[in-house]
XYZ file of C-alpha atoms in Angstrom:
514
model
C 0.000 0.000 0.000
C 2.501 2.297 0.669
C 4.352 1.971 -2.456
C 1.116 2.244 -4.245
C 0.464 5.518 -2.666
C 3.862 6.789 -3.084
C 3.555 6.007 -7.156
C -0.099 8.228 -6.897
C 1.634 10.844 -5.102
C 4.779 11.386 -7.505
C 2.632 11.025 -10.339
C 0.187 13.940 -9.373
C 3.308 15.904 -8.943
C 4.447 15.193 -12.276
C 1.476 15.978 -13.724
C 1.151 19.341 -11.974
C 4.360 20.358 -13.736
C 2.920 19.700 -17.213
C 2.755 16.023 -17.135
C 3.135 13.050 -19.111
C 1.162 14.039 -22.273
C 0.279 10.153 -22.883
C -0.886 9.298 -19.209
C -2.714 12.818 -19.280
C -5.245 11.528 -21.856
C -6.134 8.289 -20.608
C -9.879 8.636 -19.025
C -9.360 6.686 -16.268
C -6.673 9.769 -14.501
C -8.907 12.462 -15.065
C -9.156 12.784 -11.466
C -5.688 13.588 -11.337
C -6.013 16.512 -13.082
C -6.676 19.650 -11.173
C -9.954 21.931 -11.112
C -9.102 25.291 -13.189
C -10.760 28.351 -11.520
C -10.227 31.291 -13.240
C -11.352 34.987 -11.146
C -11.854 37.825 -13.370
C -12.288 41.502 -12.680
C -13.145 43.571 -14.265
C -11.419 47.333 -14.236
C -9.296 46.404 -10.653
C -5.826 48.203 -10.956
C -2.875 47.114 -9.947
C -2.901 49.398 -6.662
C -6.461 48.244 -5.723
C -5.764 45.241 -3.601
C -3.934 45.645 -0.258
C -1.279 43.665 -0.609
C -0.360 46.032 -3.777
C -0.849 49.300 -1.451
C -4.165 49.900 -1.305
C -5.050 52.363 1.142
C -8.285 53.116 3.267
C -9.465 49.943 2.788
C -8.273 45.826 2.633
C -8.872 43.582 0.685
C -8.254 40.173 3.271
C -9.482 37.201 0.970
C -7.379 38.530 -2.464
C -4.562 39.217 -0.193
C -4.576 35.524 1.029
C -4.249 34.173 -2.536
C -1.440 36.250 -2.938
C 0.643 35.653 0.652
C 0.135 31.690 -0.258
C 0.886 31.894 -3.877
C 2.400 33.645 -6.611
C 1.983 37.201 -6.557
C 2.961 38.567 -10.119
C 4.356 42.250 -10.027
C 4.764 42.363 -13.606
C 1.954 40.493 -15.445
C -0.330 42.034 -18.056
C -3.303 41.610 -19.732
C -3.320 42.170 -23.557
C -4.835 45.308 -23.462
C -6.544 48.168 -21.888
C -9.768 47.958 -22.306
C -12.323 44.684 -21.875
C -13.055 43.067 -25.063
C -9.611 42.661 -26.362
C -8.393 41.440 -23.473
C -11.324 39.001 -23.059
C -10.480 37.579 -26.572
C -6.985 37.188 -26.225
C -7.481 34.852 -22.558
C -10.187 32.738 -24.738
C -8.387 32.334 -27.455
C -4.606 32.895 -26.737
C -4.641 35.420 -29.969
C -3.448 38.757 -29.743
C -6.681 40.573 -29.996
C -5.021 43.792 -32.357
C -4.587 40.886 -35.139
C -8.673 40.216 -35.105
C -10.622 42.302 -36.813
C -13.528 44.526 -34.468
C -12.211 43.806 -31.050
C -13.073 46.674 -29.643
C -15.393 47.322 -26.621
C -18.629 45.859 -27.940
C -21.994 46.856 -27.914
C -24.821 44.392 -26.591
C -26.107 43.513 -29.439
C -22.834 42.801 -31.473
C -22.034 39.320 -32.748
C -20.295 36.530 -31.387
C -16.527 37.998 -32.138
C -14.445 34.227 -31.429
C -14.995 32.018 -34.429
C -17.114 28.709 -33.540
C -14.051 26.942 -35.461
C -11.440 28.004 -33.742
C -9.734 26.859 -30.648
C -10.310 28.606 -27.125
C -9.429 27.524 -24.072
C -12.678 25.911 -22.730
C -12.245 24.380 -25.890
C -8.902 23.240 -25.051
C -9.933 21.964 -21.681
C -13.134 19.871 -22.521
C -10.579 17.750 -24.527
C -9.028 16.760 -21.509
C -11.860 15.710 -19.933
C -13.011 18.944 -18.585
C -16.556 19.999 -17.683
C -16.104 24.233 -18.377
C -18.801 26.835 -17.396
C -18.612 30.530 -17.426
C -20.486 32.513 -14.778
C -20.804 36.512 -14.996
C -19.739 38.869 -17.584
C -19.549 37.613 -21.364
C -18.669 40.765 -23.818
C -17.394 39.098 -26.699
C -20.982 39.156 -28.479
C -23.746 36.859 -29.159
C -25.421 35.997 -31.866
C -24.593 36.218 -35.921
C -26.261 39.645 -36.022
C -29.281 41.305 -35.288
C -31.279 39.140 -32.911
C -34.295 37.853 -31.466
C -33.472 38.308 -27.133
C -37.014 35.959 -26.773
C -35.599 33.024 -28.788
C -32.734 31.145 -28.015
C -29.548 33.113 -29.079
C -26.567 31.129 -30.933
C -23.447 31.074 -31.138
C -22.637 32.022 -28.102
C -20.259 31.117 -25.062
C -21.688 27.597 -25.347
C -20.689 26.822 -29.276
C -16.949 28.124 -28.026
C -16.510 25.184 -25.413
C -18.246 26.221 -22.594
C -20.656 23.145 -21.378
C -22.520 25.560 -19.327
C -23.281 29.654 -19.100
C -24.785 31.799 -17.027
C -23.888 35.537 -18.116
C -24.904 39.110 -18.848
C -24.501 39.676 -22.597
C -22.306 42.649 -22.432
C -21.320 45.251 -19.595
C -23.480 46.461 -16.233
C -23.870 49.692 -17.896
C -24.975 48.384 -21.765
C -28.469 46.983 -22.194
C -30.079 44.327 -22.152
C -29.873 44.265 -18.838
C -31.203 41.031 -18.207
C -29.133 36.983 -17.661
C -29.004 35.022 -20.057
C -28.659 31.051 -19.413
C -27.410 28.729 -22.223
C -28.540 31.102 -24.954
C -31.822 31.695 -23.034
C -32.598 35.450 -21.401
C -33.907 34.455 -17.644
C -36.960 34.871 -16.316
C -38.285 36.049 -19.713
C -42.598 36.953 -19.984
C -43.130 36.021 -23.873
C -45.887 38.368 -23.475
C -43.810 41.691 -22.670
C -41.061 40.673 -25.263
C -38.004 42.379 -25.443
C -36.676 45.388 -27.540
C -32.679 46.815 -28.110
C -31.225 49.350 -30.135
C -28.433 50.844 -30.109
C -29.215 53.770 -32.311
C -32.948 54.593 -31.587
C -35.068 55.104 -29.076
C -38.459 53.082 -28.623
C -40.899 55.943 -28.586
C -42.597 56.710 -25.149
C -39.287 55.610 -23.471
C -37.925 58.066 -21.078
C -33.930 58.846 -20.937
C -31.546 59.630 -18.463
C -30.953 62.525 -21.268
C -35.007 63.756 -21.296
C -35.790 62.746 -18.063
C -33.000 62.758 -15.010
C -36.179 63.401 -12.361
C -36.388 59.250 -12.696
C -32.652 58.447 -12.284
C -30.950 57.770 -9.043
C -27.839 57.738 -10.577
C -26.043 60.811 -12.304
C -24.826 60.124 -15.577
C -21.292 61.889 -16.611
C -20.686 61.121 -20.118
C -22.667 59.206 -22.967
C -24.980 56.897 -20.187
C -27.500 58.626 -20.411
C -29.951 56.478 -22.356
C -32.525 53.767 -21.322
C -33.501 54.045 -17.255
C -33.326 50.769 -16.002
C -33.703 50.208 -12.146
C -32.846 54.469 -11.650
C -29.960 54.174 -13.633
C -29.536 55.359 -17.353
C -27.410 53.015 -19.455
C -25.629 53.005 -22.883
C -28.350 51.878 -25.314
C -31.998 51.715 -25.393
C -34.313 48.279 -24.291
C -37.962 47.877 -24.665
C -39.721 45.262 -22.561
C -38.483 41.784 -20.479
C -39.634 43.608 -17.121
C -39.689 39.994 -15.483
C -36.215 39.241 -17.017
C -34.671 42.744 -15.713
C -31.702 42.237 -13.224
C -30.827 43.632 -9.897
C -27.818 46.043 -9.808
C -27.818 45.510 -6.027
C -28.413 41.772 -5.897
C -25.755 41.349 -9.096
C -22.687 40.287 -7.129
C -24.840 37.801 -4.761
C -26.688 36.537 -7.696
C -23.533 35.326 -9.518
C -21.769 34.051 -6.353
C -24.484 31.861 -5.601
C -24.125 29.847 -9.215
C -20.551 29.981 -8.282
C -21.473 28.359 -4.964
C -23.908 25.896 -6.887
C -21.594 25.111 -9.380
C -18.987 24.027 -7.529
C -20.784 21.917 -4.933
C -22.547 20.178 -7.996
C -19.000 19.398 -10.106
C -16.860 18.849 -6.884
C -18.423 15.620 -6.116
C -17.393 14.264 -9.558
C -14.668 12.549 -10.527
C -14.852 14.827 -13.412
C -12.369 18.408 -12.771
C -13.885 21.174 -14.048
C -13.079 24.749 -15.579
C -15.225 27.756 -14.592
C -14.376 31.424 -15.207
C -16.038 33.835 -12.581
C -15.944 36.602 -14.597
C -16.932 39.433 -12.091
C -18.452 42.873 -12.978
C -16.685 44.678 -9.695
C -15.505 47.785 -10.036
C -16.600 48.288 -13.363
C -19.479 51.208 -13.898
C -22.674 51.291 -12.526
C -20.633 50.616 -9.141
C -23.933 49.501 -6.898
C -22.493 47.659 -3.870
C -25.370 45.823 -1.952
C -26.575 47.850 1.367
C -24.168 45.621 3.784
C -20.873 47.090 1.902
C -22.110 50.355 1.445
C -19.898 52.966 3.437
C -17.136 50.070 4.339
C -14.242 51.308 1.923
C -14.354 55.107 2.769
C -13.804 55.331 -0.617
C -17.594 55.664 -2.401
C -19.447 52.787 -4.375
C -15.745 52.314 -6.516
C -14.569 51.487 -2.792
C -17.413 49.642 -1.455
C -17.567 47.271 -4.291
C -13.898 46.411 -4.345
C -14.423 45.220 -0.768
C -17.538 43.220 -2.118
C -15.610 41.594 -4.489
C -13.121 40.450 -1.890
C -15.806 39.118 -0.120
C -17.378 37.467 -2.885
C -14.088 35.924 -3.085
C -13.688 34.384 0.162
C -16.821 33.348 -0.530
C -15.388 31.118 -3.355
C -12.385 30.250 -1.227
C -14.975 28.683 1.870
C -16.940 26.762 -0.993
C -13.631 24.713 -2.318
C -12.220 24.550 1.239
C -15.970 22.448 2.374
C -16.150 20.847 -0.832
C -12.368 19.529 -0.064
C -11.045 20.318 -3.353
C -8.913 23.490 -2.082
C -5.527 21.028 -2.338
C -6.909 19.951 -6.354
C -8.080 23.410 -7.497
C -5.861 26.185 -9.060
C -7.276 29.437 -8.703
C -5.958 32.056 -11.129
C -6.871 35.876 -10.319
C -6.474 38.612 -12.746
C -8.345 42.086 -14.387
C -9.285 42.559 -17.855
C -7.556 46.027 -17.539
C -6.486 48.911 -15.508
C -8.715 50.944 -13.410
C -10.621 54.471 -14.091
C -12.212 56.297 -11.966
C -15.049 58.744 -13.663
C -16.381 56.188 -15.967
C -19.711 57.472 -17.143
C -21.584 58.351 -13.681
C -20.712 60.757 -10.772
C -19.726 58.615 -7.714
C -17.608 60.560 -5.741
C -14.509 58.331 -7.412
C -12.365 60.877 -7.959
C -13.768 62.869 -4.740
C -12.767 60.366 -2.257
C -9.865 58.968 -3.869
C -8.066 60.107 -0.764
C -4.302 58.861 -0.806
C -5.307 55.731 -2.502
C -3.748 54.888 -6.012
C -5.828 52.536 -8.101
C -2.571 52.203 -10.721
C -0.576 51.328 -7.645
C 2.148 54.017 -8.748
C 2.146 53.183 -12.373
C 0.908 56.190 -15.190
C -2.098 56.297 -16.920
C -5.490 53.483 -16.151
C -7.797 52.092 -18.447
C -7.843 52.922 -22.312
C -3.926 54.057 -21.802
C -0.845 52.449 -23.597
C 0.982 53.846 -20.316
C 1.962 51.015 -18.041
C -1.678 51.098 -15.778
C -3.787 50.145 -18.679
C -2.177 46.724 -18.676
C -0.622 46.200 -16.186
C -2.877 44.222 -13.474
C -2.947 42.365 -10.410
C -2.101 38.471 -11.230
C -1.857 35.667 -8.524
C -2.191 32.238 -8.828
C -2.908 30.003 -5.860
C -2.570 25.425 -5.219
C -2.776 24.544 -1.844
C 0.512 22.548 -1.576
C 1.181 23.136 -4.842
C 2.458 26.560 -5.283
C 4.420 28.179 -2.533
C 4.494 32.017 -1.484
C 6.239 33.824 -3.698
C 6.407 37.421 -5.473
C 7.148 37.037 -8.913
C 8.400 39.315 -11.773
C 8.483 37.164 -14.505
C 6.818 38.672 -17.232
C 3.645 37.175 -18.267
C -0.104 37.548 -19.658
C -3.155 36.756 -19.618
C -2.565 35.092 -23.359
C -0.077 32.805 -21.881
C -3.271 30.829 -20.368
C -3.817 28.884 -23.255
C -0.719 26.903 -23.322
C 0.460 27.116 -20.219
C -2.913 25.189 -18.937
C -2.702 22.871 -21.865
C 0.764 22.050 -20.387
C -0.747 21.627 -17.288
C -3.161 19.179 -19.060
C -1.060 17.421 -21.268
C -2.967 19.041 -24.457
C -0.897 19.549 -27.390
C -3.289 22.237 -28.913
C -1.716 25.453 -29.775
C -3.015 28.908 -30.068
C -0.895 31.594 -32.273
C 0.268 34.177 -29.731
C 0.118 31.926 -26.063
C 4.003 30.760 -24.562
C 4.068 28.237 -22.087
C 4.733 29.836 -19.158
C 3.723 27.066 -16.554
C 6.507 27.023 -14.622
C 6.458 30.192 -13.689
C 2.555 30.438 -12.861
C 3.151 27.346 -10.105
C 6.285 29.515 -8.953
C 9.142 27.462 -10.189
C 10.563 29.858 -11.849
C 10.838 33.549 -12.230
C 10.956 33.390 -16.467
C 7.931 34.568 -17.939
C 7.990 35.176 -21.649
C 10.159 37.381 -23.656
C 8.492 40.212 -25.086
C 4.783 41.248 -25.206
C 3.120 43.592 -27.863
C 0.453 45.176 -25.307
C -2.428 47.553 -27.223
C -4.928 49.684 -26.053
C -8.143 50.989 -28.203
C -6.639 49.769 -31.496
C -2.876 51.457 -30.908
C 0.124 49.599 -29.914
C 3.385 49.042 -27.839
C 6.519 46.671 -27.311
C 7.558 45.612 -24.087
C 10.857 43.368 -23.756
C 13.290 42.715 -20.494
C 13.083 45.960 -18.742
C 11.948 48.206 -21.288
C 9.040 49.514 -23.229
C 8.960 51.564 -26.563
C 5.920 53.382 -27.480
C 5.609 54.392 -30.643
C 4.369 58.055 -31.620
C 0.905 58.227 -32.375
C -1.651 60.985 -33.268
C -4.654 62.340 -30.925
C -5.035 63.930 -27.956
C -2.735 63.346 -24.729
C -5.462 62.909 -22.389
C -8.994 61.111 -22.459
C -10.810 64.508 -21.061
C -13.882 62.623 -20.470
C -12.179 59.969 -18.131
C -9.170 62.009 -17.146
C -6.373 59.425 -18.193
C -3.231 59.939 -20.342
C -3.403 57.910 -23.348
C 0.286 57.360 -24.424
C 0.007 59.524 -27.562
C 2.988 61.142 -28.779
C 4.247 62.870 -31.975
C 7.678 61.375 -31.070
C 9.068 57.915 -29.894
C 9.005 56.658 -26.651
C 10.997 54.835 -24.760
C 11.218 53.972 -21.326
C 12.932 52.029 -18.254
C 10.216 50.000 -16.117
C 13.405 48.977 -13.541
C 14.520 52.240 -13.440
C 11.443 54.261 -13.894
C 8.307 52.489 -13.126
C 6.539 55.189 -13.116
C 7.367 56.446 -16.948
C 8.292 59.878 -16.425
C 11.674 60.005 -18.199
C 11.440 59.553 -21.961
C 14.850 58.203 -22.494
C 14.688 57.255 -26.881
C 16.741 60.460 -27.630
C 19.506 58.910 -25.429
C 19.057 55.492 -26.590
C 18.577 55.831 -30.270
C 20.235 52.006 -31.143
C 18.019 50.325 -28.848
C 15.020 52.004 -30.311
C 15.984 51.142 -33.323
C 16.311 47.611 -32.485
C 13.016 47.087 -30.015
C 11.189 48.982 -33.226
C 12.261 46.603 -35.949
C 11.500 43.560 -33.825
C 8.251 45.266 -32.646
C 7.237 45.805 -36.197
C 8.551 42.325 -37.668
C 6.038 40.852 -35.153
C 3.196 42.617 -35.773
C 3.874 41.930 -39.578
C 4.796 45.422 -40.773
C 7.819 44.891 -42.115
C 8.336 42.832 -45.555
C 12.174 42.836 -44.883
C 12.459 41.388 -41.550
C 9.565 38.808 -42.735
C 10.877 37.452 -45.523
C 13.860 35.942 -43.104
């Protein structure tokens, strides 16, 4: 027995380091693969958790992953703003090279091809059951759409077995769940309308009619009222269907909590994303976190999230699957404050630094529009560590199939396992990061941005954008912060980081053609 339970043991260990690739697909070891859970926020800055800085308020439950796992101080997402960055975890693509990933509307199509390979994809291979709970954003639908008929494709015909999401953002209509291609709760006699474009007539707007909001709109939400607050779009109808703003965050944790007491008894491991909508815009914390940040609803519903969070953490520990379950935490992007409503963000910011001392936030090719939290956490597993290897939220894709023992690539992902589980501090190379459809290179300690046109600052938001009429080129060791353009003293490297920024993002016929 105890040789048989050494050769379990060793093997599990393997296998947690990327595995034997045979052994990995026979059925009968599914169970020694471990549970994937992936935690997704959505417009949390690098400063925003406590063990980053925060200030004026904690965040306990995100700061435990982080003292008991691998803390990454220099891990990105692909871009700076939510859609891209969605695409590029899903599909391990860099999202600049597919054509209208941008933010999306709710009623855009599905943008991921139903050929290609994803990572759910990837994962239900291996034996995986997958599920997505919370925010989608990368369109449903082929088009224009029926919302009282089932909607397809969607994140079920891109390998997720199950789905239980809003369609778009809090702020964007419809503002209603939808379950497996089926909106919630739907009356077919009070069908529902959207448009993006028009108005339904006899609909009042936050625009027309701010004497029915309870929330101020600042720039461009000032459309359809739903629940007091004005939103980006107009909707007709599915009163039964409607969502809570205040009940959002409980509503998803408790599929979380469902979910994982259903699959944990299995011998089946799963994958679920818990793609949250905290802090993103309308910030409406329920009543028991209002006031607890100091900070305003931004604030409070950071502090939900964490809680939300341990949440999650208390349902793996009783299930007894904390010591088999890999918990990744990251944020689509950087963080903004002013974000279409007043909220007293910027107000009672205090000392607190959402970019955690980096420039710029959300929409920026500065450093803070990409560069997020990142912590990955396996009881026994991984071991506390604070990690600067360089990595993003593209490497998912084949790092996990590593984990797995897939051999399915995607085009832009590197295998950077080994430095997720914190056995080693070498992350990937370089990383072309992009933000609203404009580019930059980042490689070892450096990051050139190229000059682009537009204005300096996003006036509506308040955030520097990166634009520049000339080159830029800066130390992160050195100058974290970016404040020293250093390309005028460095004019070989920038030649160098340019041509090998622009040979991988195809644009020059020269460097391709070797």
């Amino acid at each position: 027995m105890k040789n048989i339970y050494i050769f379990f043991t060793l093997s599990f260990l393997l296998f947690g380091c990327g595995g034997n690739k045979q052994t990995s697909k026979s059925e009968d070891k599914t169970h020694l693969k471990p549970n994937i859970i992936l935690v997704y926020l959505d417009d949390l800055g690098y400063g925003d958790i406590s063990v980053n800085g925060a200030k004026g308020f904690t965040t306990p439950n995100i700061d435990f992953l982080a003292q008991n796992g691998v803390n990454f101080t220099n891990a990105y997402a692909s871009s700076a703003t939510c859609t891209p960055s969605r695409y590029a975890l899903m599909t391990g693509q860099y999202p600049w090279k597919k054509k209208g990933a941008h933010i999306l509307s709710g009623t855009d199509p599905l943008l991921i091809d139903t050929a290609q390979i994803t990572l759910p994809k990837m994962l239900r291979k291996e034996g995986y059951q997958t599920a997505i709970i919370g925010k989608w954003h990368l369109g449903l639908g082929q088009g224009e759409k029926n919302w009282n008929k089932h909607i397809s494709p969607g994140p079920n015909e891109v390998g997720f077995d199950q789905s239980y999401i809003m369609a778009a953002t809090q702020d964007r209509v419809p503002t209603v769940y939808i379950e497996n291609g089926n909106v919630v709760g739907l009356d077919p006699n009070d069908p529902i309308e959207v448009n993006y474009k028009k108005n339904f007539e006899g609909q009042p707007t936050g625009k027309k009619n701010p004497e029915l909001t309870t929330m101020k709109w600042h720039h461009e939400h000032n459309n359809t009222i739903i629940n007091g607050i004005p939103r980006i779009g107009y909707m007709k109808g599915g009163q039964s269907a409607l969502w809570n703003d205040v009940e959002m965050a409980d509503h998803f944790l408790d599929k979380v909590k469902d979910y994982i007491k259903i699959n944990s008894s299995k011998k089946q491991p799963f994958f679920l994303a818990y793609t949250m909508q905290q802090p993103h815009v309308p910030r409406t914390p329920h009543p028991r976190f209002v006031g607890k940040s100091g900070k305003g609803p931004r604030g409070d519903v950071i502090v939900e999230a964490d809680w939300c969070i341990g949440e999650l953490i208390k349902s793996i520990q009783e299930a007894g699957i904390e010591e088999n379950t890999l918990i990744i935490l990251s944020s689509d992007n950087g963080p903004v404050l002013n974000d279409g409503y007043y909220d007293d963000a910027v107000e009672l910011l205090g000392d607190h630094d959402p970019a955690g001392g980096l420039r710029g936030g959300k929409y920026s090719l500065f450093e803070a529009g990409t560069h997020v939290p990142f912590i990955t956490y396996w009881k026994g597993q991984i071991h506390p560590l604070a990690s600067d290897a360089l990595v993003c939220q593209l490497d998912l894709f084949a790092s996990l199939a590593s984990l797995v023992g897939s051999d399915e690539m995607a085009t832009d992902s590197e295998n950077v396992l080994d430095a997720l589980v914190g056995k080693s501090k070498e992350g990937r190379q370089n990383l072309v990061i992009e933000a609203t459809s404009r580019t930059a290179f980042r490689k070892g300690n450096y990051v050139l941005i190229p000059p682009y046109k537009g204005g300096k600052i996003n006036k509506k938001v308040n955030i520097e954008l990166g634009n520049s009429k000339e080159m830029a080129l800066y130390n992160l060791k050195e100058d974290p912060s970016q404040r020293k353009n250093i390309a005028q003293e460095n004019p070989q490297l920038v030649e160098a980081l340019y041509d090998e920024f622009k040979t991988i993002r195809g644009e020059d016929k020269k460097h391709q053609t070797k």
